[in-house]
PDB file of C-alpha atoms in Angstrom:
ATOM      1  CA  UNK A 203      18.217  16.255  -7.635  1.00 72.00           C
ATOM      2  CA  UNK A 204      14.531  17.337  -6.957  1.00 77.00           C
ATOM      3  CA  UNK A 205      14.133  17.777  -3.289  1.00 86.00           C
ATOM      4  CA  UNK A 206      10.715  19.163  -1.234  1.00 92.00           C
ATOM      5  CA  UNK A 207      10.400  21.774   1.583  1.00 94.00           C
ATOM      6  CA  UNK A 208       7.467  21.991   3.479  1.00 95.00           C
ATOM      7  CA  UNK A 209       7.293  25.285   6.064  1.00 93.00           C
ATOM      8  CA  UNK A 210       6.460  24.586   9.127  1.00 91.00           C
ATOM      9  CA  UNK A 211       6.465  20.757  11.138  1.00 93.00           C
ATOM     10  CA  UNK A 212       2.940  21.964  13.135  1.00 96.00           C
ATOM     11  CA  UNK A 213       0.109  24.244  12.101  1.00 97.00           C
ATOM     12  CA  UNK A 214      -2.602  24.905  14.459  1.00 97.00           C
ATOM     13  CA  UNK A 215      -5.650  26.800  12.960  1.00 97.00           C
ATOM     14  CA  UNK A 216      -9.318  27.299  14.821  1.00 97.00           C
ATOM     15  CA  UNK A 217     -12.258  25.087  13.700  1.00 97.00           C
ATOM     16  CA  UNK A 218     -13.864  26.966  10.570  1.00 97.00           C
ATOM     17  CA  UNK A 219     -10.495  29.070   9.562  1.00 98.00           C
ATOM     18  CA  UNK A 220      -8.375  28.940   6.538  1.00 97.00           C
ATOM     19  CA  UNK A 221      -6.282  26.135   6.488  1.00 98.00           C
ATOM     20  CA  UNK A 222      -2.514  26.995   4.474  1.00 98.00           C
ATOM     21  CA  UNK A 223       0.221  24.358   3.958  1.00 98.00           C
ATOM     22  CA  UNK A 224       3.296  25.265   2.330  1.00 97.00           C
ATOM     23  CA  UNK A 225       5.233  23.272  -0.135  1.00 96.00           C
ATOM     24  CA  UNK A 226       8.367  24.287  -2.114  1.00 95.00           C
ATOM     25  CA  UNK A 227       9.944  22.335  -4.562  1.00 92.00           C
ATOM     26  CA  UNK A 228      13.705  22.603  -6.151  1.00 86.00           C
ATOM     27  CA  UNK A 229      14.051  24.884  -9.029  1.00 64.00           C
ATOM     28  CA  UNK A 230      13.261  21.782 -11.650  1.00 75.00           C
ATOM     29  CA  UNK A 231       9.853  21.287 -12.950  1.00 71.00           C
ATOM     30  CA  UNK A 232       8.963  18.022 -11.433  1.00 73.00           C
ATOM     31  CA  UNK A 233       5.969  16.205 -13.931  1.00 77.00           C
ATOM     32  CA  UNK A 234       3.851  15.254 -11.133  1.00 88.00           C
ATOM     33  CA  UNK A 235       3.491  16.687  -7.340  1.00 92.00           C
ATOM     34  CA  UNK A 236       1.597  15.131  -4.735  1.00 95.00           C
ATOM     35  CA  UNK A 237      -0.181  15.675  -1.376  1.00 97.00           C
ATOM     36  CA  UNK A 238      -0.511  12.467   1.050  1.00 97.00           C
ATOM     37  CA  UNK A 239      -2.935  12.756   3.886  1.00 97.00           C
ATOM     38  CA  UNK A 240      -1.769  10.775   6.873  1.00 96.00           C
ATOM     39  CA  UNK A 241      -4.865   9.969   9.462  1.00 94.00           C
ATOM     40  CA  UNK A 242      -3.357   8.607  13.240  1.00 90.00           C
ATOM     41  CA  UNK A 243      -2.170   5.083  12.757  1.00 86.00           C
ATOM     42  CA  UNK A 244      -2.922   4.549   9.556  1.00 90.00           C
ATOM     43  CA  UNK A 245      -0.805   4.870   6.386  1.00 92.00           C
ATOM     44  CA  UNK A 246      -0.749   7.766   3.583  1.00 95.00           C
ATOM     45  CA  UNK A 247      -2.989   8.210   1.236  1.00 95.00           C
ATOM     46  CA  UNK A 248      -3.291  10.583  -1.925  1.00 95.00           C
ATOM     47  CA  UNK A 249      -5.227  13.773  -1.346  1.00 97.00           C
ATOM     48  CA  UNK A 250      -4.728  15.375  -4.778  1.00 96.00           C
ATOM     49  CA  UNK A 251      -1.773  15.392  -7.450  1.00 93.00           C
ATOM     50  CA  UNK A 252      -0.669  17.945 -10.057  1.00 91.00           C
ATOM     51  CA  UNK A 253       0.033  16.757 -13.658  1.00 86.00           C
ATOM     52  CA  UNK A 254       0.519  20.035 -15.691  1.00 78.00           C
ATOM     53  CA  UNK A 255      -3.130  19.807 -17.114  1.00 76.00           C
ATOM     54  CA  UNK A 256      -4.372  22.877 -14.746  1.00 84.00           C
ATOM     55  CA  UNK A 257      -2.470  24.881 -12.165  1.00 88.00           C
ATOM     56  CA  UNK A 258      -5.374  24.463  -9.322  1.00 94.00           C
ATOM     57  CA  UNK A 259      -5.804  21.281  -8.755  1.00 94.00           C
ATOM     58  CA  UNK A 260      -8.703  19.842  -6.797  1.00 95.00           C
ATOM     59  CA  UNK A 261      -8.335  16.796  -3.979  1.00 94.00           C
ATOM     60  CA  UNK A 262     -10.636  15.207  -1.730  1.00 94.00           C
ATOM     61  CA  UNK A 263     -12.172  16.392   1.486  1.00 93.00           C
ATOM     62  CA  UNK A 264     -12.153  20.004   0.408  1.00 96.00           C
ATOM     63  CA  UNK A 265      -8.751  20.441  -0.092  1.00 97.00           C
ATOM     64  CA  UNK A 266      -7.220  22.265  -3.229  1.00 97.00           C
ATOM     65  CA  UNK A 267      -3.554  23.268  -3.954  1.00 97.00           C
ATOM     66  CA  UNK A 268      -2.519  25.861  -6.925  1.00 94.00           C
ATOM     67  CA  UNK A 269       1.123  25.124  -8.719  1.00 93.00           C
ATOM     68  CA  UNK A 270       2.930  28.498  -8.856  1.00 92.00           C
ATOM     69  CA  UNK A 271       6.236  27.718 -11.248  1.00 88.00           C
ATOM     70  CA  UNK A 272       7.390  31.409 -10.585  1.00 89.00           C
ATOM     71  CA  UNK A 273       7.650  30.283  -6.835  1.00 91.00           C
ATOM     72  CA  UNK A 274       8.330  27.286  -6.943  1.00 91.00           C
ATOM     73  CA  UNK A 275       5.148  26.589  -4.620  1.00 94.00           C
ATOM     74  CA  UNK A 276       2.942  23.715  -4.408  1.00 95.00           C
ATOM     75  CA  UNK A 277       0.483  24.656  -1.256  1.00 97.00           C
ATOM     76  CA  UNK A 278      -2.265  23.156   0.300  1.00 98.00           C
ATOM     77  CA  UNK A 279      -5.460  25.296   1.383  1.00 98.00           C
ATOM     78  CA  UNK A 280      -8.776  24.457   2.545  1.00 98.00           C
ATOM     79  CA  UNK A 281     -11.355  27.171   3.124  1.00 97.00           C
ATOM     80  CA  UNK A 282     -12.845  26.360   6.012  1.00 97.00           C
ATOM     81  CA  UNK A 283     -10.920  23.417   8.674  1.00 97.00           C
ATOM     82  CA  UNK A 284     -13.030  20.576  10.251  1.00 96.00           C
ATOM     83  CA  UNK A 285     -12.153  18.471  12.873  1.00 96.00           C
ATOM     84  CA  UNK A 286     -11.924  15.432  11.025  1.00 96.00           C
ATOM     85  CA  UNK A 287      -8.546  17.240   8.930  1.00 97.00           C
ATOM     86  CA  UNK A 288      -6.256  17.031  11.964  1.00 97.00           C
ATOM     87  CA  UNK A 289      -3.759  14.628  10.478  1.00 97.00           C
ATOM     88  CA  UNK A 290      -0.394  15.180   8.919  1.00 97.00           C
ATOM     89  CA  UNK A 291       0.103  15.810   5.339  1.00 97.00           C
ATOM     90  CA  UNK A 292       3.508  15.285   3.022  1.00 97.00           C
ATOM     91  CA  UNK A 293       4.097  17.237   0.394  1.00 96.00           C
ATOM     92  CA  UNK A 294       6.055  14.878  -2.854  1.00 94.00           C
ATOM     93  CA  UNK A 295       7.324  15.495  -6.196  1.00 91.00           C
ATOM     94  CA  UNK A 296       7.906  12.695  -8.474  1.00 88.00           C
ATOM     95  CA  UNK A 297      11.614  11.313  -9.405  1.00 80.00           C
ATOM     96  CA  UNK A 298      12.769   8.980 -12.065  1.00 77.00           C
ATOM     97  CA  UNK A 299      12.695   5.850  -9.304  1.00 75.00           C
ATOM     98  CA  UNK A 300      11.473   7.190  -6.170  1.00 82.00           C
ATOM     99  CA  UNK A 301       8.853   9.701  -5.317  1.00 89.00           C
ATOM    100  CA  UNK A 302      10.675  12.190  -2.748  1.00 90.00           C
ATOM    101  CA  UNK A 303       8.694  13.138   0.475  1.00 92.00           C
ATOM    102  CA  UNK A 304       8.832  16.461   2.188  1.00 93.00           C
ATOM    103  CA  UNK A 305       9.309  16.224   5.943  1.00 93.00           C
ATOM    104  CA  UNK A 306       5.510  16.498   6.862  1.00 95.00           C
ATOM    105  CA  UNK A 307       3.180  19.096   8.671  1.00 96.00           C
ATOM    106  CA  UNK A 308       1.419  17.709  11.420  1.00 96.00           C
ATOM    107  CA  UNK A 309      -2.114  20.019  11.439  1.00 97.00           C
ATOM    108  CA  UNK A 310      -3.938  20.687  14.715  1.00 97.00           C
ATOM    109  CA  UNK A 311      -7.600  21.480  14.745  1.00 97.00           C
ATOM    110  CA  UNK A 312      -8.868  23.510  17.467  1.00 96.00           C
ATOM    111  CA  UNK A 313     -12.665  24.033  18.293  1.00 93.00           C
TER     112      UNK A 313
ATOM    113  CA  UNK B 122     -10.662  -0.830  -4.291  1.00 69.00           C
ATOM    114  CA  UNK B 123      -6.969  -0.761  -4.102  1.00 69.00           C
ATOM    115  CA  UNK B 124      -5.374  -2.532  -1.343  1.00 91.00           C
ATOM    116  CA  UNK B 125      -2.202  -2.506   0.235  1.00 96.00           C
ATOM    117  CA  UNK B 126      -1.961  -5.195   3.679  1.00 96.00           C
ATOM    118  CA  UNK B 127       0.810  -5.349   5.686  1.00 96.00           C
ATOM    119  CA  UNK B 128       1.217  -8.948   7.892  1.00 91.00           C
ATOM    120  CA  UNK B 129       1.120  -6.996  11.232  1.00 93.00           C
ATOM    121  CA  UNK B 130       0.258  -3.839  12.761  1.00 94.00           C
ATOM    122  CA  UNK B 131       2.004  -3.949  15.730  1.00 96.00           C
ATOM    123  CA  UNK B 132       5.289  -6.116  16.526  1.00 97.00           C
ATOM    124  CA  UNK B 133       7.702  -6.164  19.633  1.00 97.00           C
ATOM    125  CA  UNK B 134      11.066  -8.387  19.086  1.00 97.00           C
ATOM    126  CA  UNK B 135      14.020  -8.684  21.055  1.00 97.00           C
ATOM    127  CA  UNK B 136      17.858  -7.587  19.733  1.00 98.00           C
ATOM    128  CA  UNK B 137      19.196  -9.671  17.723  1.00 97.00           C
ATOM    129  CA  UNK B 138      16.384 -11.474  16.310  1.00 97.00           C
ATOM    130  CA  UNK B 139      15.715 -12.194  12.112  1.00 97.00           C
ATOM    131  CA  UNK B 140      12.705 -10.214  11.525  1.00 97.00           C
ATOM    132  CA  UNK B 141      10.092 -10.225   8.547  1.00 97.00           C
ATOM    133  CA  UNK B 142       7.596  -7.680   7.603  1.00 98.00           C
ATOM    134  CA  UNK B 143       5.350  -8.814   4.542  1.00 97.00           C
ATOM    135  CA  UNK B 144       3.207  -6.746   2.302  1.00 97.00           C
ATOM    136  CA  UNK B 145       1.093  -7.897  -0.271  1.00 97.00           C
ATOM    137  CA  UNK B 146      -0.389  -5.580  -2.853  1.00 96.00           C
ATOM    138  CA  UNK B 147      -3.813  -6.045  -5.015  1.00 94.00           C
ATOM    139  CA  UNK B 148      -3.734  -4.069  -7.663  1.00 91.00           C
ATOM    140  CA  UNK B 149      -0.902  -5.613 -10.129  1.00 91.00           C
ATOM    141  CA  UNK B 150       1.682  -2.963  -9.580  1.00 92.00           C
ATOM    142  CA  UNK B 151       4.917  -3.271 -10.802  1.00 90.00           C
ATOM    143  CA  UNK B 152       6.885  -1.040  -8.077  1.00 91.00           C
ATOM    144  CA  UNK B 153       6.824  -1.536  -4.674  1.00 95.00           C
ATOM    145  CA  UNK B 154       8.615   0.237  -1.636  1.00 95.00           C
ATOM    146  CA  UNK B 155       9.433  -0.018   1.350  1.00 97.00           C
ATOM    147  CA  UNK B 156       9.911   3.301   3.996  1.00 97.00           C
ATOM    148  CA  UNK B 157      10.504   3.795   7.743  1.00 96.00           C
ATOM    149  CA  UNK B 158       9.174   6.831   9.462  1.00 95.00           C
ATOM    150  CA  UNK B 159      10.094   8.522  12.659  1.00 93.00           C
ATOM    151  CA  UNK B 160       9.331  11.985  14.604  1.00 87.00           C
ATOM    152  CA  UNK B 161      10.944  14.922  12.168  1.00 83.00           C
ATOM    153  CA  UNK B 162      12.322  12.743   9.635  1.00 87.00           C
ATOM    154  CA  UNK B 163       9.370  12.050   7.559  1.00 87.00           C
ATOM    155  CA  UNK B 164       9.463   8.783   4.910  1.00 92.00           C
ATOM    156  CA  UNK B 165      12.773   7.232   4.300  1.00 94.00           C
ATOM    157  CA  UNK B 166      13.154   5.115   1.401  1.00 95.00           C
ATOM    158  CA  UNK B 167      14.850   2.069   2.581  1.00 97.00           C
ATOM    159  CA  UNK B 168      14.263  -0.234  -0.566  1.00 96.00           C
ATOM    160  CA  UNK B 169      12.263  -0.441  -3.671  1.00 94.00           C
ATOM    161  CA  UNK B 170      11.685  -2.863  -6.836  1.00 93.00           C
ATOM    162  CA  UNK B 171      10.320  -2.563 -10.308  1.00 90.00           C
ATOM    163  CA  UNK B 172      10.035  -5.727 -11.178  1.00 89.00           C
ATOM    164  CA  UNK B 173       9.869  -9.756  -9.627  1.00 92.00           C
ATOM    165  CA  UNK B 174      13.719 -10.283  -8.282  1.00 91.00           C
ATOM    166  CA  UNK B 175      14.342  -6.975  -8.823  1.00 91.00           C
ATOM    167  CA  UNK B 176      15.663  -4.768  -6.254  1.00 94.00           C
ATOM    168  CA  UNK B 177      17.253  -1.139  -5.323  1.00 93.00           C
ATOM    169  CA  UNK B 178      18.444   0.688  -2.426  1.00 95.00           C
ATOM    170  CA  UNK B 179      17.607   3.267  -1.409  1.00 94.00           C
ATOM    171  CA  UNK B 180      18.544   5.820   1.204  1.00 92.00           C
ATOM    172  CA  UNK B 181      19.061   3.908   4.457  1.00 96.00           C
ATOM    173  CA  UNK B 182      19.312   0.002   3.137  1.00 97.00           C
ATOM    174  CA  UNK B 183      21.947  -0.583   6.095  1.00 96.00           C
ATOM    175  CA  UNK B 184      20.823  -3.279   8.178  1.00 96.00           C
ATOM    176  CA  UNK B 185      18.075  -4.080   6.273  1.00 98.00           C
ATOM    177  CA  UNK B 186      17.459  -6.649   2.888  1.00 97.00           C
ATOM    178  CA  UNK B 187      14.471  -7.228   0.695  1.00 97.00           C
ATOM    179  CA  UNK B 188      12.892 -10.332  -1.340  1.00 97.00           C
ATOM    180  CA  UNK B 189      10.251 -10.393  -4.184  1.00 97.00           C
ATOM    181  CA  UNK B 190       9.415 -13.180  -5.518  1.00 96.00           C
ATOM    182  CA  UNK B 191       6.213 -12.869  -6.477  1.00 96.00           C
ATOM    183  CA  UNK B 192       5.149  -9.786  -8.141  1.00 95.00           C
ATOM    184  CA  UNK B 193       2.139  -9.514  -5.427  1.00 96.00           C
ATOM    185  CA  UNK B 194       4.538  -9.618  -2.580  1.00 97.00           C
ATOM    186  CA  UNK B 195       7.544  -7.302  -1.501  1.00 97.00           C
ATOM    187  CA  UNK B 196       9.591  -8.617   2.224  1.00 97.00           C
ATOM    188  CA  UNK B 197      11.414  -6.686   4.180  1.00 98.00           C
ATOM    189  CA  UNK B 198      14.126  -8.153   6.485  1.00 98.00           C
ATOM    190  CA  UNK B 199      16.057  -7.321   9.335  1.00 97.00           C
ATOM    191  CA  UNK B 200      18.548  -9.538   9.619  1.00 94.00           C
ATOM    192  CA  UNK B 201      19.680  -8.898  12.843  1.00 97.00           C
ATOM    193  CA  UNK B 202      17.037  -6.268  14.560  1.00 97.00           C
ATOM    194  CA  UNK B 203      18.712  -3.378  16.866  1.00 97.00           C
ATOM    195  CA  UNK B 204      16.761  -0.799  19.098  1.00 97.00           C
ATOM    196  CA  UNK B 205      17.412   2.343  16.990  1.00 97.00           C
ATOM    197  CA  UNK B 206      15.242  -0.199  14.212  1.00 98.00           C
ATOM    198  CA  UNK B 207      12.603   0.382  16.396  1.00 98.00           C
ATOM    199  CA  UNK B 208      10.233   2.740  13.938  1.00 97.00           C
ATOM    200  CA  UNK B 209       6.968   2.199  11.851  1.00 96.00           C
ATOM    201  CA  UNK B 210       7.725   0.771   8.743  1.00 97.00           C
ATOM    202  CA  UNK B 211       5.464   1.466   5.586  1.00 97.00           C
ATOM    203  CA  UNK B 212       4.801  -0.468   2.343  1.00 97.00           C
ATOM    204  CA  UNK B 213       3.758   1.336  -0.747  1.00 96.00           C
ATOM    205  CA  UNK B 214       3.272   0.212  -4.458  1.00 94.00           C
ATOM    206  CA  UNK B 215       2.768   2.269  -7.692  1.00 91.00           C
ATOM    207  CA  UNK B 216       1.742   1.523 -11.577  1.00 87.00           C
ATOM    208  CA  UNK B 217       4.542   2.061 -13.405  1.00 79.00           C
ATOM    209  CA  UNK B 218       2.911   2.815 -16.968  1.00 71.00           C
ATOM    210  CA  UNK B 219       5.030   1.728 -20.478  1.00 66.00           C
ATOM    211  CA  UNK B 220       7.342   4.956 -21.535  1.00 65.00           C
ATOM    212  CA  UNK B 221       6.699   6.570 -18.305  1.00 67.00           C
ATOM    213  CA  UNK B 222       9.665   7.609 -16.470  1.00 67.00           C
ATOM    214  CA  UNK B 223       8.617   9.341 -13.538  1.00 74.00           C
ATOM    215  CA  UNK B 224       6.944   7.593 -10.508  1.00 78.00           C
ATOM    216  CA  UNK B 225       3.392   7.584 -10.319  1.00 84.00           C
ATOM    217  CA  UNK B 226       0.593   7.785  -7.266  1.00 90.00           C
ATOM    218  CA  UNK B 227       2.100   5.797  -4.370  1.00 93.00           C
ATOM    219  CA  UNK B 228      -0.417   3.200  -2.639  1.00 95.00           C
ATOM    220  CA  UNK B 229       0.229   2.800   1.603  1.00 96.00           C
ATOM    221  CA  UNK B 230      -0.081   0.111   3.762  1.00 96.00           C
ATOM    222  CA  UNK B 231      -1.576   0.848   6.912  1.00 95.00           C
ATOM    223  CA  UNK B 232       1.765   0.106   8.405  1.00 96.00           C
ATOM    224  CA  UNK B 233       3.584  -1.776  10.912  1.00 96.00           C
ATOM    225  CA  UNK B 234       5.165  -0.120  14.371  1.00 96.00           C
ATOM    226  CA  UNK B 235       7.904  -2.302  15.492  1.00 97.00           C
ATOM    227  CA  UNK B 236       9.345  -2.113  18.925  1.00 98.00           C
ATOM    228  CA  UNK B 237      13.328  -3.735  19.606  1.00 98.00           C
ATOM    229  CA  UNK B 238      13.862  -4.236  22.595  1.00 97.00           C
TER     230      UNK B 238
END
């Protein structure tokens, strides 16, 4: 069964630093993988998904995540952090009925 | 624009009591979900349905049941609410294209936090 790690329940980084969220999947090669961007109080919503079509795949807001299949690594990065990205984000892979959601990373933005 | 809407935000109900959460989806999606979340345990699955009347458990369906009747509209139940049901609940629906077997982009509800007390 596919199943989704992501490293780390907080990451704090300094307004203007590289932001790095790590994802690993199970050994499988899921067809799609996802990144859900969860603002306070509100409920997910996509930031970028992988589809085989091209390893680095671009979301919104900045964000980009590159599909390693020799590492079994899906992970978010982001240049430079703002503010506005303090949120959590869950990393998913795709199943045959459900979609199956990493545990979340809660980021912290400093200034 | 796609659109998820849950009935409430916020809800506080005492032990014991029925309890309905509603969600009503937009976009003509055949799957719909619904998921609890808590502190370290990210999204649960607690049901989901691919079709009107249709329905599946999923990881944690104790305590909880689900109705669709219309294809627009997926209703989560508690039929008897306890405190450690106490959580935010979220709705979510997805396309599910023809010869596709693998689940699609997930739309969210803004979600409800329910408090048992």
């Amino acid at each position: 069964a596919q199943s989704v790690t992501q490293l780390g329940s907080h990451v704090s980084v300094s307004e203007g630093a590289l932001v790095l969220l790590r994802c690993n999947y199970s050994s499988s090669v899921p067809p799609y993988l996802f990144w859900y961007v969860q603002y306070p109080n509100q409920g997910l919503q996509l930031l970028l998904k992988y589809t085989s079509a091209a390893t680095l795949v671009k979301g919104i807001n900045g964000f980009e995540a590159e599909f390693k299949k020799s590492e079994t690594s899906f992970h978010l990065t982001k240049p430079s952090a703002h503010m506005s990205d303090a949120a959590e984000y869950f990393c998913a892979v795709s199943g045959t009925f459900k979609t199956i959601f990493g545990a979340g990373t809660r980021l912290f933005v400093k200034a | 624009d796609v659109k998820v809407t849950q009935s409430s935000r916020y809800l506080v109900k005492r032990t014991g009591e029925k309890v309905f959460l509603e969600c009503v989806q937009d976009m003509d999606h055949e799957n719909m979900f619904w998921y609890r979340q808590d502190p370290g345990l990210g999204l649960r699955l607690i049901y989901f349905s691919y079709d009107v009347k249709m329905k599946e458990k999923g990881d944690i369906p104790e305590g909880y049941s689900v109705s669709r009747e219309k294809k627009e509209r997926f209703s989560l139940i508690l039929e008897s609410a306890s405190t450690n049901q106490t959580s935010m609940y979220l709705c979510a629906s997805s396309l599910r294209p023809s010869g596709v077997l693998y689940q699609e982009t997930q739309y969210f509800g803004p979600g409800t936090r329910l408090l048992v007390l």
